[in-house]
mmCIF file of C-alpha atoms and ligand atoms in Angstrom:
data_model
loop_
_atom_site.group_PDB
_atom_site.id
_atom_site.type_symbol
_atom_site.label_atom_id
_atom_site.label_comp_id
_atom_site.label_asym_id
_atom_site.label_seq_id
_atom_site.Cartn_x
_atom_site.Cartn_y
_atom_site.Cartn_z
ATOM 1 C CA UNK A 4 211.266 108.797 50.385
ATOM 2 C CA UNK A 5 210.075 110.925 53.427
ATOM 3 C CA UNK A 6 207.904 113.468 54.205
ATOM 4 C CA UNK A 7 207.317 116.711 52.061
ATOM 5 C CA UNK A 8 209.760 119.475 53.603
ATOM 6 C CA UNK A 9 209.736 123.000 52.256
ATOM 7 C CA UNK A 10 210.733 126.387 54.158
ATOM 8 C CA UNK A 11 210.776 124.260 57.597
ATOM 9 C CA UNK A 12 207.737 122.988 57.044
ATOM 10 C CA UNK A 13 207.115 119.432 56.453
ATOM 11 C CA UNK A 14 204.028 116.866 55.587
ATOM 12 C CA UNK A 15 204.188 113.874 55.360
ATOM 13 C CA UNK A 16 200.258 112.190 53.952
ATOM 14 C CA UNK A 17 201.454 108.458 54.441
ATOM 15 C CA UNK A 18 201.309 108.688 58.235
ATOM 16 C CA UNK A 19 197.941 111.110 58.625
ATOM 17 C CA UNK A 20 196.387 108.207 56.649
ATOM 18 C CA UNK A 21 198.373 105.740 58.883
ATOM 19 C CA UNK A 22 196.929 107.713 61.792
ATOM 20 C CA UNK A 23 193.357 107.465 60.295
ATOM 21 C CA UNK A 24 193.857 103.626 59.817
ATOM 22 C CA UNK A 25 194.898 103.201 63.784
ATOM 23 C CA UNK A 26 192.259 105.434 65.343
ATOM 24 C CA UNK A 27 189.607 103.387 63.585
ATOM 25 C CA UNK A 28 191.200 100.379 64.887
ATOM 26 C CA UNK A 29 191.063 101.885 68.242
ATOM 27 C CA UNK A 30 187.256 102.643 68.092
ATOM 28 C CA UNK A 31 187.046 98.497 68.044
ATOM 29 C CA UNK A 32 188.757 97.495 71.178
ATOM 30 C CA UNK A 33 187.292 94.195 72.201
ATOM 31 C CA UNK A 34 185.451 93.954 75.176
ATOM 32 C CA UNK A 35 184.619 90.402 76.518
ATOM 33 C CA UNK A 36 180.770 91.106 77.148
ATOM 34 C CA UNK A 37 180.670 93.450 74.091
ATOM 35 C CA UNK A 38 179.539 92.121 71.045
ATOM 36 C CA UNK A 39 179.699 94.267 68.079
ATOM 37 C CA UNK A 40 176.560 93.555 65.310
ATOM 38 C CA UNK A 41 179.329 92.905 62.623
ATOM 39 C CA UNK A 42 179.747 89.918 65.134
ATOM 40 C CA UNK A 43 176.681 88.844 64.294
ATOM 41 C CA UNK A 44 177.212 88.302 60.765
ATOM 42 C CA UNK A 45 180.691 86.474 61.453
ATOM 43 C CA UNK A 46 181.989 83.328 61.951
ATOM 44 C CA UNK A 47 181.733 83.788 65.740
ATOM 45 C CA UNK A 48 185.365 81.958 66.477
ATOM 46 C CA UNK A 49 186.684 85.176 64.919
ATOM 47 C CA UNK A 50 185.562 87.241 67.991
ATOM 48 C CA UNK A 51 186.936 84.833 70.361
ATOM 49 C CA UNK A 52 190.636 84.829 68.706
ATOM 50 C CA UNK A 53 190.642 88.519 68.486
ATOM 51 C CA UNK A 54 190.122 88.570 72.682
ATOM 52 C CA UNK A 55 192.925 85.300 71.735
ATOM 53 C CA UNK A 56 195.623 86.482 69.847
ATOM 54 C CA UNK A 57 195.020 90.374 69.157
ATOM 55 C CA UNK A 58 198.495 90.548 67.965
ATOM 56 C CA UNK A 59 197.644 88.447 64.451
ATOM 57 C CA UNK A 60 195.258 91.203 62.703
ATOM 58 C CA UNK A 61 196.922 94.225 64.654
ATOM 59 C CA UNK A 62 199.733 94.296 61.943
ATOM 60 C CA UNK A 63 196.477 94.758 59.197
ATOM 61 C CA UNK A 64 196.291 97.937 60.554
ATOM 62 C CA UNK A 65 197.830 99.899 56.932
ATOM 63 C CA UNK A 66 196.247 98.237 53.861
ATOM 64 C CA UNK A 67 195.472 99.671 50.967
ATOM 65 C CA UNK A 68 192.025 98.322 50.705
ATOM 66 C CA UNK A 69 191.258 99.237 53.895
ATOM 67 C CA UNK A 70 192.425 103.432 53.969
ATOM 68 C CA UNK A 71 190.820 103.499 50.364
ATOM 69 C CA UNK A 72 187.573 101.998 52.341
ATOM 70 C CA UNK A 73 187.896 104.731 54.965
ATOM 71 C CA UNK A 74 188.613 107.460 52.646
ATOM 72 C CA UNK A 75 185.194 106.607 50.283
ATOM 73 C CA UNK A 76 182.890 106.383 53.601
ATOM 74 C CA UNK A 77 184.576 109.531 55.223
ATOM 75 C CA UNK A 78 183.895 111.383 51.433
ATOM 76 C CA UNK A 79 180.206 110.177 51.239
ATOM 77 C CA UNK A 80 179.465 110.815 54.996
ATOM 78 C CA UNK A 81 180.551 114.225 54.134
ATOM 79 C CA UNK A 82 178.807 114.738 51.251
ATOM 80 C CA UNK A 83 175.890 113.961 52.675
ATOM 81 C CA UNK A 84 176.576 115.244 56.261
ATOM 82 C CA UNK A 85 177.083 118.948 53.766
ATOM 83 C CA UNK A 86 173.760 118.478 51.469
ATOM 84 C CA UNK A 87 171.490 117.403 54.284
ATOM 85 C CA UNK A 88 172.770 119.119 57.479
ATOM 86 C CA UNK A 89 170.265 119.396 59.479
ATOM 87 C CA UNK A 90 168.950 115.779 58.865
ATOM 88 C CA UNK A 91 171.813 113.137 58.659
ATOM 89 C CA UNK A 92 174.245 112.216 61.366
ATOM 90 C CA UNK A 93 177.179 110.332 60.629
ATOM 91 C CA UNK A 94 178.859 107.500 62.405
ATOM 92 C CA UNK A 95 176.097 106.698 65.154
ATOM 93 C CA UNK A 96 176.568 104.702 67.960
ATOM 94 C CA UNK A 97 174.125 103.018 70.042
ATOM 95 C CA UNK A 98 174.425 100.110 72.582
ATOM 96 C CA UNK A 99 172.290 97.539 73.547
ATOM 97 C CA UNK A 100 172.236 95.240 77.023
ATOM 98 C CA UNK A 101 170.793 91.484 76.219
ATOM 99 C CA UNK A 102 170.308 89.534 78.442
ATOM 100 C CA UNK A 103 170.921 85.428 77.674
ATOM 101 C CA UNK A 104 168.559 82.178 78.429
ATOM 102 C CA UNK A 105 171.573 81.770 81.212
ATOM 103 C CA UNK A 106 171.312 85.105 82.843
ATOM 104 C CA UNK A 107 173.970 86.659 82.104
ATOM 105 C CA UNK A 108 174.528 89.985 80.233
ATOM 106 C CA UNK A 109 175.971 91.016 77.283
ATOM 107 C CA UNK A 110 175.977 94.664 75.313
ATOM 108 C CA UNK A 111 175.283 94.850 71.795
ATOM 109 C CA UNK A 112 176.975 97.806 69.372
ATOM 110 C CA UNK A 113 175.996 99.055 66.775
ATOM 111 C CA UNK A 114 177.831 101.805 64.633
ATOM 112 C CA UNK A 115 175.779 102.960 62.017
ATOM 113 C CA UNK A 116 177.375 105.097 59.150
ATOM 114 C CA UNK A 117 174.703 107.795 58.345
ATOM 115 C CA UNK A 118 171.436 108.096 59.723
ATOM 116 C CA UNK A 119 168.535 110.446 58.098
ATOM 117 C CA UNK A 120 165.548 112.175 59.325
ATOM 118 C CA UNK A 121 162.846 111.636 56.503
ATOM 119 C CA UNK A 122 159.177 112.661 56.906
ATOM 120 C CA UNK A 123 159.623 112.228 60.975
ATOM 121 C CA UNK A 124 161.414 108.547 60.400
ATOM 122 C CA UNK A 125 164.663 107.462 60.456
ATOM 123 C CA UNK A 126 166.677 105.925 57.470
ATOM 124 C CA UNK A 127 169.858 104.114 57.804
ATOM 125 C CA UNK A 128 172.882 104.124 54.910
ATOM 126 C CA UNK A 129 175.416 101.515 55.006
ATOM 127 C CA UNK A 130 177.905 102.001 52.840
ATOM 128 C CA UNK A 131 179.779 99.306 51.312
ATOM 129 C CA UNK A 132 182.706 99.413 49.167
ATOM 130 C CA UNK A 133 184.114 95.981 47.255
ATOM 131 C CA UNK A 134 186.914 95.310 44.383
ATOM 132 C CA UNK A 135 183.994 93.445 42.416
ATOM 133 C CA UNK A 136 179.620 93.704 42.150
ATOM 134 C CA UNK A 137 179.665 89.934 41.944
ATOM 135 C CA UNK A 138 176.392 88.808 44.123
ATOM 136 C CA UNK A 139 175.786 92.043 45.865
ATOM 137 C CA UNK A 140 173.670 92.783 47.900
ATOM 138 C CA UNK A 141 175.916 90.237 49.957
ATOM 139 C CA UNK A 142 173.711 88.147 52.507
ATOM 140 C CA UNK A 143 175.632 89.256 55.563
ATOM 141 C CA UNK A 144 175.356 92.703 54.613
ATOM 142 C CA UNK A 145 171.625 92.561 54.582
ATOM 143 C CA UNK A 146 171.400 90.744 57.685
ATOM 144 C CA UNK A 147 173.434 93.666 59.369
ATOM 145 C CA UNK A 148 171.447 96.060 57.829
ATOM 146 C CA UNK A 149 168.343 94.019 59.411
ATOM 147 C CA UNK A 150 170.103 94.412 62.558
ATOM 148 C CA UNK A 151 170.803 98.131 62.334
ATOM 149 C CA UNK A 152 167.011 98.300 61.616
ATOM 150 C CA UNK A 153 166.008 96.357 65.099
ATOM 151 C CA UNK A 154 168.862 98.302 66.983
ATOM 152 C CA UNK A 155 168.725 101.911 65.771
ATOM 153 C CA UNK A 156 165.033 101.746 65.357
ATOM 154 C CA UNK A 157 164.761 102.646 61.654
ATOM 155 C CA UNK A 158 162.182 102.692 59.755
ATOM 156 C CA UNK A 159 164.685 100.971 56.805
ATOM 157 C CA UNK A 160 168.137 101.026 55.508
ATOM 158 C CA UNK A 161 170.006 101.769 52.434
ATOM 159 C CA UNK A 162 172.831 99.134 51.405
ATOM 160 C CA UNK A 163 174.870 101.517 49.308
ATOM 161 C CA UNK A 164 177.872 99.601 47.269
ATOM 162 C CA UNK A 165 180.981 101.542 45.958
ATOM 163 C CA UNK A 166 182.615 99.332 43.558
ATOM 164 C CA UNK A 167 184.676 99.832 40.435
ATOM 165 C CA UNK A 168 181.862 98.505 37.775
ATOM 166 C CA UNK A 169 178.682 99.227 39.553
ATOM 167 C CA UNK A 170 177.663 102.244 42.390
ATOM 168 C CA UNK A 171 174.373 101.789 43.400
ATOM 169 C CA UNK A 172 172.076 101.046 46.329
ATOM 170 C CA UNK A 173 169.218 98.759 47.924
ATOM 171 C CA UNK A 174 166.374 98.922 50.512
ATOM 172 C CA UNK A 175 166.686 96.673 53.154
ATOM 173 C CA UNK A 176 163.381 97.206 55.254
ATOM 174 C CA UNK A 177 163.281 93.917 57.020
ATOM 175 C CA UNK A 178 163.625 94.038 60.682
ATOM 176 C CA UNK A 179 165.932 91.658 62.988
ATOM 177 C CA UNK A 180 163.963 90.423 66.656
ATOM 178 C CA UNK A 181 165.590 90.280 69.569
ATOM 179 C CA UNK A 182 165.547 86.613 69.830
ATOM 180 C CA UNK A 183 167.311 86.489 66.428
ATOM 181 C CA UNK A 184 170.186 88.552 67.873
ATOM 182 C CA UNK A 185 170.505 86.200 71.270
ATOM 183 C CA UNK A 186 170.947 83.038 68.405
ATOM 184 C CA UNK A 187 173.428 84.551 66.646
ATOM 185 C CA UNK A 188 175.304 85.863 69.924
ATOM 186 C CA UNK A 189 175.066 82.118 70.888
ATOM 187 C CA UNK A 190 175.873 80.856 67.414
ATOM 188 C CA UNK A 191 178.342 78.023 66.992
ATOM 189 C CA UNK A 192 178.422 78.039 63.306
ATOM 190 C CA UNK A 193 181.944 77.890 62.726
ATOM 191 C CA UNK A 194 182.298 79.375 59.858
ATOM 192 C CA UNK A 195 178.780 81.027 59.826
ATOM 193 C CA UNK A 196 179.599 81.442 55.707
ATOM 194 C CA UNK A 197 181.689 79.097 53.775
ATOM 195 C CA UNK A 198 184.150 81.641 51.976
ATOM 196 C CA UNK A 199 184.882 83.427 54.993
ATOM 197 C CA UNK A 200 187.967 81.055 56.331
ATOM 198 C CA UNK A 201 189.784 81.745 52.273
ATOM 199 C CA UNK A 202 190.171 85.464 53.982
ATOM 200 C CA UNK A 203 190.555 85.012 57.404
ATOM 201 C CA UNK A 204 193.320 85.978 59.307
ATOM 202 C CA UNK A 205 193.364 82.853 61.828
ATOM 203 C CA UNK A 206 192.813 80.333 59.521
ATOM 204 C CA UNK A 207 196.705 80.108 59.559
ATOM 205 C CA UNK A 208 195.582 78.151 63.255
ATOM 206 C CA UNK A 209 191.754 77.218 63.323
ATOM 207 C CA UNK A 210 191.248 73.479 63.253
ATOM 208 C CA UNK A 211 187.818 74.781 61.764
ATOM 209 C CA UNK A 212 188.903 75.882 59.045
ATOM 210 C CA UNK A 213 187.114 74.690 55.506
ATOM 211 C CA UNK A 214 189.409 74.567 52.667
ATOM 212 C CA UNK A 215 187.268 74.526 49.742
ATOM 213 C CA UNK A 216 188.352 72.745 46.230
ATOM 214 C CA UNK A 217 189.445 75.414 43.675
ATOM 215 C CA UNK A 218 187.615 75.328 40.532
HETATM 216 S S1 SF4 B 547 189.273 79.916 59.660
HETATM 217 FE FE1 SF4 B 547 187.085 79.797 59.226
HETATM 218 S S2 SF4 B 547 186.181 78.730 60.949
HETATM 219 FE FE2 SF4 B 547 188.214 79.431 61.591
HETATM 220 S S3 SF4 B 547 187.891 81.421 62.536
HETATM 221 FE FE3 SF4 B 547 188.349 81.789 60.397
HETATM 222 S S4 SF4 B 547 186.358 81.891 59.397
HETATM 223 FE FE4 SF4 B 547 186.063 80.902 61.384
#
C-alpha cells in the first residue's frame, strides 16, 4: 500500500518519518578529529569502523525502535520546550577542542537534549527511552550525563527513562574532568562494556568481539 491520495492530494506518513530517521542520521556525519561524547561511553573500535565501513549501519537508518525513539524525545522536547518557553532549549550543541599528551587536536561534541534555566543555573535532561527498566540508570548513561555536566557546564542533569513498565527520572550531579575525557578519547577498551558486541553492528567482522555463554 502507498501513500494516502484524496482530491489530488496525497500523504504518505511512512516516508516523513523515513525523512526524520535520515536527517538525524545526517546530523552524525563522522569526522576523523571529531569525537562525539556518546563516543566516550562506547567501545571505541565502533568509531573507527563507522570512518571504516559506513555502509554496514547506514541501512539501520528505518527501525522501528529507533523512529519510536525519535518520536518520544521530539514529544517531550516539545512539551517542555511549550510549558517552559522562555527557560529550556532543546537539542543543544556545543563543541569542545582537546588537545592530547601527543599534541595533536581533537573536538569534542556534545548534543544535549533539553537544557533549563533554574534559579540562574543550568539543568540538563537526557532522555532515555528502553524496551525494559532492567538496571537503569544504565552506567554509560550516567557517565554521559557526567560528561554533559563537564561540557555544557551544568550545574546537574536529569536521566529521564521512557520505558513500557517504569517512566521516571534521576539526578546525575557528578561532574566529568577533562583528563577523564582525554582517557576515554585514548581508550583501548575494546569492548569498553561486555554486552555491547551481542548488539553491535560489526561484530559480524571484529576479531574483538566477546561472545558471552547464554544462560
Ligand atoms: S564487536 Fe564488540 S569489540 Fe567489536 S566493535 Fe563491536 S562492541 Fe567493539
Amino acid at each position: 500500500m502507498g501513500g494516502y491520495v484524496q482530491g489530488g492530494l496525497s500523504l504518505d506518513v511512512v516516508s516523513l518519518l523515513y525523512e526524520l530517521s535520515r536527517k538525524e542520521r545526517e546530523k552524525h556525519i563522522r569526522k576523523p578529529e571529531v569525537f562525539w561524547v556518546t563516543d566516550l561511553v562506547r567501545c571505541p573500535l565502533k568509531r573507527d569502523y563507522e570512518l571504516r565501513f559506513p555502509e554496514l549501519v547506514e541501512s539501520n537508518v528505518f527501525t522501528p525502535t529507533f523512529i519510536l525513539g525519535e518520536l518520544i524525545h521530539k514529544g517531550l522536547e516539545a512539551l517542555l520546550k511549550e510549558v517552559m518557553p522562555e527557560e529550556v532549549e532543546v537539542e543543544v550543541e556545543k563543541e569542545q577542542e582537546v588537545m592530547l599528551p601527543n599534541g595533536s587536536k581533537v573536538f569534542l561534541r556534545g548534543r544535549a537534549d533539553v537544557i533549563v534555566k533554574v534559579g540562574g543555573e543550568y539543568l540538563g535532561i537526557e532522555i532515555k527511552t528502553s524496551r525494559s527498566d532492567v538496571r537503569i540508570p544504565q552506567e554509560h548513561h550516567v557517565d554521559q550525563s557526567r560528561i554533559y555536566n563537564w561540557l555544557f557546564n551544568l550545574k546537574a542533569s536529569i536521566l529521564l527513562y521512557v520505558t513500557p513498565d517504569r517512566v521516571t527520572q534521576y539526578v546525575v550531579d557528578g561532574r566529568a574532568t577533562l583528563e577523564e575525557v582525554v582517557e576515554r578519547i585514548l581508550s583501548s577498551k575494546y569492548p569498553r562494556y561486555e554486552w555491547e558486541c551481542r548488539y553491535c553492528a560489526y561484530s559480524v567482522l571484529c576479531p574483538y568481539k566477546v561472545v558471552l555463554r547464554q544462560t
